Structure formats: C-alpha cells, structure tokens
Short mmCIF file of C-alpha atoms and ligand atoms in Angstrom, two decimals:
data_model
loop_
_atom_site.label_atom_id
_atom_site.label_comp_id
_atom_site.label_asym_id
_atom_site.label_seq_id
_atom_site.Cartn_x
_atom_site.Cartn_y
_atom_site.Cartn_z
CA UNK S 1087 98.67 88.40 112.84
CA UNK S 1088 99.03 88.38 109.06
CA UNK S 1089 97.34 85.29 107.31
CA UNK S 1090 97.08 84.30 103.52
CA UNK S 1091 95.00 81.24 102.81
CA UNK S 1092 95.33 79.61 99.47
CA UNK S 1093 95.23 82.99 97.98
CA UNK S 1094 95.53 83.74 93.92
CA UNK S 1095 96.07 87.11 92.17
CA UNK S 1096 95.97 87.23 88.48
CA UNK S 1097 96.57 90.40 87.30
CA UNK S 1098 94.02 91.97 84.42
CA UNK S 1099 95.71 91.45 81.53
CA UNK S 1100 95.98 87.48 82.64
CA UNK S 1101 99.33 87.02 84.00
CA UNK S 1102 98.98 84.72 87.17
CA UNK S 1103 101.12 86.31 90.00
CA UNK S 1104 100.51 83.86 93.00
CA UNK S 1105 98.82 80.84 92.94
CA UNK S 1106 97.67 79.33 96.16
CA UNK S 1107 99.96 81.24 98.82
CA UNK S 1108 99.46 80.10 102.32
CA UNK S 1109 101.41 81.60 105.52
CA UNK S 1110 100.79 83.01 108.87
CA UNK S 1111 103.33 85.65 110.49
CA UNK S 1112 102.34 85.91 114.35
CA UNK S 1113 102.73 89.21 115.87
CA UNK S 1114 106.47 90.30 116.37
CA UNK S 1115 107.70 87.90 114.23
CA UNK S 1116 110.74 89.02 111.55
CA UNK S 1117 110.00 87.48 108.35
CA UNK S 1118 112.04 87.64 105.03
CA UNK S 1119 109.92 87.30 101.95
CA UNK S 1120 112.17 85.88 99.18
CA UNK S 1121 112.63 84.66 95.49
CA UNK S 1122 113.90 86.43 92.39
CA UNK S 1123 112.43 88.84 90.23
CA UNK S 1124 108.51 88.29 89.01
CA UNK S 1125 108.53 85.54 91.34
CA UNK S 1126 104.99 87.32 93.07
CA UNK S 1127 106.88 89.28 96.02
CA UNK S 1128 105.58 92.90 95.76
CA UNK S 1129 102.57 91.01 95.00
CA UNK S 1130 101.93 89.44 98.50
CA UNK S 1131 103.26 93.94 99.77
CA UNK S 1132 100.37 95.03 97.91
CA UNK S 1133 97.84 92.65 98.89
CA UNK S 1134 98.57 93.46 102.48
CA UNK S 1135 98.40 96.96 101.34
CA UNK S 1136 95.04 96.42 100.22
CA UNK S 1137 96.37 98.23 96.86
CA UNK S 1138 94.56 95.26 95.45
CA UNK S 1139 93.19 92.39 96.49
CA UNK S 1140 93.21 88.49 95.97
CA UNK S 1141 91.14 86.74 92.71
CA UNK S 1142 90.33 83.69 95.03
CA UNK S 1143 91.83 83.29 98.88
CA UNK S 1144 91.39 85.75 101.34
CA UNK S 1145 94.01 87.88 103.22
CA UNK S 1146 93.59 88.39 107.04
CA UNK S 1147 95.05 91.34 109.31
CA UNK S 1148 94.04 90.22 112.88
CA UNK S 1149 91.41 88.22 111.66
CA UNK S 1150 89.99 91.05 109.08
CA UNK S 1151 89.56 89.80 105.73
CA UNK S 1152 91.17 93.00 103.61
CA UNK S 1153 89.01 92.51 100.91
CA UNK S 1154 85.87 93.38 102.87
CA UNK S 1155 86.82 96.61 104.12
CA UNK S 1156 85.44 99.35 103.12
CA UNK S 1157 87.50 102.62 101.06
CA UNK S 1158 86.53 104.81 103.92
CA UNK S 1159 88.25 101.65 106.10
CA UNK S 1160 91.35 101.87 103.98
CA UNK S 1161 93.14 104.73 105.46
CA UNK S 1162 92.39 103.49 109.04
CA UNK S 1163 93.84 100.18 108.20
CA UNK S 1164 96.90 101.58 106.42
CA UNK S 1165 97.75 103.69 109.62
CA UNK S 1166 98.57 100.00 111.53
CA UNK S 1167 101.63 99.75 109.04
CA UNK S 1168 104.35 101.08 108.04
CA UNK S 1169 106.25 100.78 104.93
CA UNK S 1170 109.16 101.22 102.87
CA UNK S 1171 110.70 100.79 99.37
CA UNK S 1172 113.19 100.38 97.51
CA UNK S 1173 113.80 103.96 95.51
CA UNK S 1174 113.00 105.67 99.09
CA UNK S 1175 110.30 107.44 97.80
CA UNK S 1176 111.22 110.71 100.19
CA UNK S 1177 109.45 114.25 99.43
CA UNK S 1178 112.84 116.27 97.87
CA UNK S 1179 111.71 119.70 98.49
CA UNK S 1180 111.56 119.05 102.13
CA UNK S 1181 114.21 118.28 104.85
CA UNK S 1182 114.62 115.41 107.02
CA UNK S 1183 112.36 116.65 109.61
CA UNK S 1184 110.02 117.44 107.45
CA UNK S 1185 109.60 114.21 105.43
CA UNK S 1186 109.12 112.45 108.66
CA UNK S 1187 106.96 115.03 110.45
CA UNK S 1188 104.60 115.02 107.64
CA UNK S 1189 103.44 111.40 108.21
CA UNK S 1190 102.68 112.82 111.58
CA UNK S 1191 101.09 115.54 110.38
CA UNK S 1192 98.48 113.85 108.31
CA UNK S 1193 97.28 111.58 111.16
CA UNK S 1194 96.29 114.74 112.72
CA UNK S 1195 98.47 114.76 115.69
CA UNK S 1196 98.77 118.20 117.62
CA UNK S 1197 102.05 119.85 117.13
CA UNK S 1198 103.41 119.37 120.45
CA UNK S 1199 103.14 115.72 119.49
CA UNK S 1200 105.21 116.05 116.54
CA UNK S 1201 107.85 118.17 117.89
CA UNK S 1202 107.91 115.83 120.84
CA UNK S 1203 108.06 112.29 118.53
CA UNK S 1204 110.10 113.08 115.15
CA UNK S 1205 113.37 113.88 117.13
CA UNK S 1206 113.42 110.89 118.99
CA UNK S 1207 112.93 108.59 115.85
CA UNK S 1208 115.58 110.87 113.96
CA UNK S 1209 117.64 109.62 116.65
CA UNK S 1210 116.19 106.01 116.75
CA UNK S 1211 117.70 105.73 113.04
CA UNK S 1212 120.64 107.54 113.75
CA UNK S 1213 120.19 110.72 111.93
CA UNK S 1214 119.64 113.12 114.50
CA UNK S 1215 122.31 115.52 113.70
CA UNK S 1216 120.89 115.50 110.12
CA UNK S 1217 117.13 116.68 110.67
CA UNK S 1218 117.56 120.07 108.39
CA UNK S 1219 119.04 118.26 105.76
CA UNK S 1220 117.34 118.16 102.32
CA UNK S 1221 116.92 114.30 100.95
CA UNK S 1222 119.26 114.93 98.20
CA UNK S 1223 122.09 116.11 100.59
CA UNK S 1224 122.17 112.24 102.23
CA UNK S 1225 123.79 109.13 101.10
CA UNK S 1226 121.22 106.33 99.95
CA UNK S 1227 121.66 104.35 102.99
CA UNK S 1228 120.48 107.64 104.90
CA UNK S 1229 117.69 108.70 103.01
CA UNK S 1230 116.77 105.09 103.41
CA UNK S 1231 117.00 105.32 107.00
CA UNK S 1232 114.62 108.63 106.71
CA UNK S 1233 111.76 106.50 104.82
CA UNK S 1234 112.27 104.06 107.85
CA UNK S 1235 111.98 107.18 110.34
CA UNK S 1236 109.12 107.92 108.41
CA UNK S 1237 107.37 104.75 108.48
CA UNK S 1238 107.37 104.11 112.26
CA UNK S 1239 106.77 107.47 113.35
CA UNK S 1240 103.03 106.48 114.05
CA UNK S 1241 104.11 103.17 116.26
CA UNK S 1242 103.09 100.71 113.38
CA UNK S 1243 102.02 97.24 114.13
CA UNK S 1244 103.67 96.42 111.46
CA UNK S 1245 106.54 97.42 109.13
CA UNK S 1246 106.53 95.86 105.69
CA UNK S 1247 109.91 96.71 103.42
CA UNK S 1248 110.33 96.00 99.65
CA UNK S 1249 113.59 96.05 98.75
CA UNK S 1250 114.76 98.08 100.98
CA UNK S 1251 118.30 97.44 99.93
CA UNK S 1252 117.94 96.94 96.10
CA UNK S 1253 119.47 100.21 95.56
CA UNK S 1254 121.85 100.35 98.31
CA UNK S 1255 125.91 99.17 98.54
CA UNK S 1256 126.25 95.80 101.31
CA UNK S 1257 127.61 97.88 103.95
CA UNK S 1258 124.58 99.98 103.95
CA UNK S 1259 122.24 96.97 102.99
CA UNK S 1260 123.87 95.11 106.31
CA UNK S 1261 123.44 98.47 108.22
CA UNK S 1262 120.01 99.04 106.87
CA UNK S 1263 119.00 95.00 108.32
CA UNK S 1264 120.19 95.78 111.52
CA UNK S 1265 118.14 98.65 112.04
CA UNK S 1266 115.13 96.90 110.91
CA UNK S 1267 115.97 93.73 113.67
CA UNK S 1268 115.96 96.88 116.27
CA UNK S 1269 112.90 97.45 115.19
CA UNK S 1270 111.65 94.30 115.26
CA UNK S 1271 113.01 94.00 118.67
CA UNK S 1272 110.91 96.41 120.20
CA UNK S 1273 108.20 94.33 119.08
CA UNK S 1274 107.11 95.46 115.44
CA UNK S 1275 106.12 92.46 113.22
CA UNK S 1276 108.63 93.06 110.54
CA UNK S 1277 108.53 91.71 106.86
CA UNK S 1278 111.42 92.37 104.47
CA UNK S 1279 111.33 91.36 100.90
CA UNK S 1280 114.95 90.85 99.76
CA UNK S 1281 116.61 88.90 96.66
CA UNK S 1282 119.84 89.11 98.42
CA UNK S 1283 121.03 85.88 99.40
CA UNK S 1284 123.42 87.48 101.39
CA UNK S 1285 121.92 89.51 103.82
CA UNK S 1286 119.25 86.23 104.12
CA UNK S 1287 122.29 84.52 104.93
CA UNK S 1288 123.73 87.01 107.52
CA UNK S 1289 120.02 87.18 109.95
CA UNK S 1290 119.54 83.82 110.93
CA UNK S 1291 115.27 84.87 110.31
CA UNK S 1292 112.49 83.01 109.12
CA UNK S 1293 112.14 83.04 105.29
CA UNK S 1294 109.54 82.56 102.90
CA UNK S 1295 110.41 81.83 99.85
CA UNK S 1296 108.46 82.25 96.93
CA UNK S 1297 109.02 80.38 93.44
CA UNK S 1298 106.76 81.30 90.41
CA UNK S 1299 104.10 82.66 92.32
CA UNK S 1300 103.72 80.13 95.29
CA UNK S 1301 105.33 79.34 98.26
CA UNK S 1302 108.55 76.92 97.96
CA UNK S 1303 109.80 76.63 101.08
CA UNK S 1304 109.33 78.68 104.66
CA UNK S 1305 111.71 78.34 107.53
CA UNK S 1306 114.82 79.13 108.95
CA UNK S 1307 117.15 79.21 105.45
CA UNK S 1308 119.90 76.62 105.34
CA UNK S 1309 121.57 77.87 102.44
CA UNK S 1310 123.17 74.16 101.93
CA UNK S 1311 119.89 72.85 101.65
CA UNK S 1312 118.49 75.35 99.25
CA UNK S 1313 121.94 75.16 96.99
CA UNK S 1314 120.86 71.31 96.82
CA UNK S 1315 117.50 72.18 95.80
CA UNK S 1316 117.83 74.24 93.48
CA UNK S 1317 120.55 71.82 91.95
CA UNK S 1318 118.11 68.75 91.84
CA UNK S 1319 115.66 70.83 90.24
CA UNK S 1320 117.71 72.02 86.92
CA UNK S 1321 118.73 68.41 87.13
CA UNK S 1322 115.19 66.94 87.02
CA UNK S 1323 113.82 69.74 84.18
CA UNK S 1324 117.27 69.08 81.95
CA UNK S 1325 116.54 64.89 82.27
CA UNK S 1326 112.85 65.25 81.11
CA UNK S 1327 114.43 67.31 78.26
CA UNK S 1328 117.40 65.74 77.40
CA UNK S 1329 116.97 63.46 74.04
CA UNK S 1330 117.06 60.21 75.05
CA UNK S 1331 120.68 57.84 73.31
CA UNK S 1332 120.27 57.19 70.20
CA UNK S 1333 116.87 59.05 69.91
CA UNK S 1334 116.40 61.71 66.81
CA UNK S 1335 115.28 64.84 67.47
CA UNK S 1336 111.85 65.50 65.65
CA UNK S 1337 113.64 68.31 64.01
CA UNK S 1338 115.82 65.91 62.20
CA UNK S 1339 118.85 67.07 63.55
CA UNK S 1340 121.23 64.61 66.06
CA UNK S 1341 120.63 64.71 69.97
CA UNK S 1342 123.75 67.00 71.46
CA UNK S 1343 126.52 65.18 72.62
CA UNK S 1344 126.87 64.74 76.40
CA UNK S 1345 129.95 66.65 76.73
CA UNK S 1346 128.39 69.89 75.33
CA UNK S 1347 125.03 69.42 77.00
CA UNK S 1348 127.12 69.37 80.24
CA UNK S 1349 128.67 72.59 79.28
CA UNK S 1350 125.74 73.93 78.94
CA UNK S 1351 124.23 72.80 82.32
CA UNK S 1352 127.36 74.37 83.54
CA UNK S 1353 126.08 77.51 81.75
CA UNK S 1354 122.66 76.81 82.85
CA UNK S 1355 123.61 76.49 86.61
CA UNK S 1356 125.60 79.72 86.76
CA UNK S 1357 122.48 81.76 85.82
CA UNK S 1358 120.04 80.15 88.00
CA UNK S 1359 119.34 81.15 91.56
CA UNK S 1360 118.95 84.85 92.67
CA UNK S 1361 121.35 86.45 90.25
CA UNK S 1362 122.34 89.86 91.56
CA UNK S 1363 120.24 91.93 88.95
CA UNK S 1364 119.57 95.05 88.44
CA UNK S 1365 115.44 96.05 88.27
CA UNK S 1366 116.42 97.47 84.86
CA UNK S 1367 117.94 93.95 83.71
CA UNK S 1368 114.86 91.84 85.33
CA UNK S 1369 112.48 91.12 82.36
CA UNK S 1370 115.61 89.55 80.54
CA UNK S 1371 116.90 87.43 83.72
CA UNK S 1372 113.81 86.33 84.11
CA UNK S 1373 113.82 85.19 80.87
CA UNK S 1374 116.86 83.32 80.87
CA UNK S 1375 116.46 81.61 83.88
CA UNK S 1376 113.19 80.12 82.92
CA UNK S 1377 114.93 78.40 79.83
CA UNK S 1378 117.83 77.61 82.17
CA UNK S 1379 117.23 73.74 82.01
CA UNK S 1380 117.28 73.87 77.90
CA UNK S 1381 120.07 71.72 76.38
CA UNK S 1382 118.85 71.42 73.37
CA UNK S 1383 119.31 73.84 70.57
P1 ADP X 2129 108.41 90.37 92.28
O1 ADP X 2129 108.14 91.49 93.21
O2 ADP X 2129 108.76 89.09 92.94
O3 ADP X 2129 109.44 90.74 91.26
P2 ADP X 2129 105.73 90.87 91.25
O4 ADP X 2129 104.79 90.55 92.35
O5 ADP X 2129 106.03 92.30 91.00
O6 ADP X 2129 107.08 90.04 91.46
O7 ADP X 2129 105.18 90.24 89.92
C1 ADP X 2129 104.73 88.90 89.82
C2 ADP X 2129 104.22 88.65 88.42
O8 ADP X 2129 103.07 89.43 88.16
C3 ADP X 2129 105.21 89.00 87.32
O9 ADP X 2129 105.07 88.07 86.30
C4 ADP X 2129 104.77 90.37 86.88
O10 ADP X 2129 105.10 90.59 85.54
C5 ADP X 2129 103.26 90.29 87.07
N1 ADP X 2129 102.69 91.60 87.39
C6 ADP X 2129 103.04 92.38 88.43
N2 ADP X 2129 102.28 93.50 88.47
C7 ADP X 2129 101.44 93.42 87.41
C8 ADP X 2129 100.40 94.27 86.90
N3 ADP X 2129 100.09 95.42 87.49
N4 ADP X 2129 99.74 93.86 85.78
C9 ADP X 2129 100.04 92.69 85.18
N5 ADP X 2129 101.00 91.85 85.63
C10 ADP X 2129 101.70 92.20 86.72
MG1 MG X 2130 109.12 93.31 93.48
#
C-alpha cells in the first residue's frame, strides 16, 4: 500500500512542487496520476523512488515511512518496484535479452534463473521473436515494451510508469496501456502518469489528478464533469479580473469591450486543459496557460 499524507516538496532553489498531497493506492490497484506539465507528477515518481524525499508529510510503502530508511535500505526497497519512463532509457550497446537480463543479473540471481525468467517475460510483452535485437533496431512502442520487460523481470510489487507514452504514436500508446492493465491484472499495483486525456478516457481507471502541485480531484474520470470544471474555473479567475462597467483601469486606459474580452476567453479556453505538448514546448505552455484567464491587456 502506497500512502502520502499531507506531503510538501519544495525543491532547493524554492519552487514549491506539491503542497499537501494526500492519497492511498491499496495493493493491486491501477491508478493514473494526471495533470499537465509542472503540475508536481514526476514529483510524487520520485518521492516513491526515494530519489528525494518530502519537506513536510511523510510517504509510506507498506507502512514504511521512505524518508527513514537508510542508503544501505535504498537498494532493497527499490527492488519491490519496477519502473519505466518516458525516453525508454534502454542500454544501446546491448540486445533485447540483454537489457532485460541485466536487471536480473544485478539482483544476483544464478544464471539458470535468468535463462529460465527473461524468455518468458520477452514473451509476456510480446517480443519474443525479437530477443537478439539491438534497442535501436525496434520501433518506440517496442523498445518501450523492453523497459517494461525490464521492469518486471524481478516480480515487482509495484510498477510505477512516467510517461510511458509521451514519446510514442496512439496506436502504440493504446497498445502500450493494455499491456500495463495485463500487468496489473496479475496483481501488480500499477501507477501510470499520463497527460493524455485520451488514453485516461479509453481505461475506465481510477485517476488522480493533480493541479499546481496538489490533488484536484481522484476518482473514476468523467470527462463531462472535468470539461465543466475546468470551464467554471477560467470563468471564476476571468470575473475576478474582468474590469468592472464603467470602471477605469488604473492604467488610464478604457476596460475592453465585452465582445473582445469574449474572444479572448474563446482564445483563453482553447489553450487550457492538457494541451498535447511536446516536453520541449512545456516551460512556454505552462506559461500560457497560467495567464489563460487574462482579458485584460
Ligand atoms: P510534472 O512531472 O507534472 O511536469 P514536476 O514534478 O516535474 O512536474 O515539477 C513540478 C514543479 O517543480 C515544476 O514547477 C518544476 O519546475 C519544479 N521542479 C521539478 N524538479 C525540480 C528541481 N530538481 N529543482 C527545482 N524545481 C524543480
Ligand atoms: Mg513529469
């Protein structure tokens, strides 16, 4: 059982990442983790990590508070999950086999073991046929699929995923969630952090969703409910900044008229909400999104 209670993380240089997260995920659950860019997601991955841990709050595996272990603890813990990302992160110079045997290898299993188990994953993920392959001889959605080979190899309790589709085309994103729900299935906890609205959509799985570092909503996602939301939202921010009728501006210059402050809500509406961006474009749609409700000049 994973459990964060009212847990913080600022980051050194004083940018607040969560603020008073609270959740439990019970053992074999499937869990989305959601919310756009910089909204604290590979935040709550690296906490459970224990890459770092919380400011204030604590964060419990099974009742262990990971901020009390100790570094020689650290490697044991780590063992209990599994995880992938987003860019793969798959050693090139080896093959298939290889990549996946290796996290077998470093455990210190005998090598009957490991000739026994990698196989039988390779073929759990469908890539069976491709074991001598080199990573850069597979599609994305395949070398993802290695990572994934790679990251249950040693039976994980659980299996935590960041992104695991941000670089991949929806066919192999869909293809990519399905394997994961297998997973899950045969009773890994899974947690997948995902901006796509889509493949959310698509599962029918509990989702957390996480808004400017805390946690907005968790449940089953309605996406008719969160389109509603969201919309009541950009409507309260643009009210409470809207010039009031016949109200000047304290820069002297005349409130906007109503029909172009409702094109730009228009404007304003289009960009908010998970746009589809690309890591590279994030610091910018982050940006714009937080001025979203502006309508004045
Ligand atoms: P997400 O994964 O949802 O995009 P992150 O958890 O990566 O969000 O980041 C949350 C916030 O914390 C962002 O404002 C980000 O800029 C900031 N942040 C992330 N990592 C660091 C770090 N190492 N140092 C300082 N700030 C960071
Ligand atoms: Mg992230």
């Amino acid at each position: 059982m994973i459990e964060f209670e009212n847990v913080y993380k600022t980051y050194e240089k004083g940018s607040r990442a969560l603020r008073d997260v609270n959740f439990r995920i019970d053992d074999g659950e499937f869990v989305f983790v959601t919310g756009r860019s910089g909204s604290g997601k590979t935040t709550i991955v690296r906490l459970l990590l224990r890459e770092i841990t919380a400011t204030e709050g604590r964060v419990l595996v099974d009742g262990t508070d990971l901020a009390q272990l100790k570094q020689k603890e650290i490697p044991f813990y780590r063992r209990r999950l599994g995880v992938v990302f987003q860019d793969f992160r798959l050693l090139k110079d080896a093959t298939v086999f290889e990549n996946v045997a290796f996290a077998k290898y470093v455990t210190g299993a005998p090598r009957s073991e490991i000739v026994a188990e990698v196989p039988k994953v390779l073929e759990r993920v469908g890539l069976a046929a491709k074991y001598r392959a080199y990573p850069g001889q597979l599609s994305g959605g395949e070398q993802q699929r290695v990572a994934i080979a790679r990251a249950i190899v040693n039976s994980p309790e659980i299996l935590i995923a960041d992104e695991p589709t941000g670089n991949l085309d929806p066919a192999n994103s869909w293809h990519i969630m399905k394997l994961l729900e297998e997973i899950n299935d045969s009773g890994t906890t899974v947690l997948v952090v995902t901006h796509s609205r889509e493949l959310i959509e698509g599962m029918n799985k509990r989702v957390i969703d996480i808004r400017r570092g805390t946690v907005n909503s968790d449940g089953l996602w309605d996406p008719a409910t969160a389109e509603k939301e969201a919309r009541a939202r950009l409507e309260a921010r643009a009210d409470r900044k809207r010039p009031r009728p016949g109200m000047r501006r304290p820069d002297g210059k005349r409130p906007m008229s109503s029909a172009k402050a409702e094109a730009r809500m228009a404007e304003a509406r289009a960009k908010i909400e998970y746009p589809d961006e690309t890591p590279a474009a994030e610091p910018q749609e982050h940006a714009a999104a937080d001025g979203a409700g502006e309508v004045t000049e």
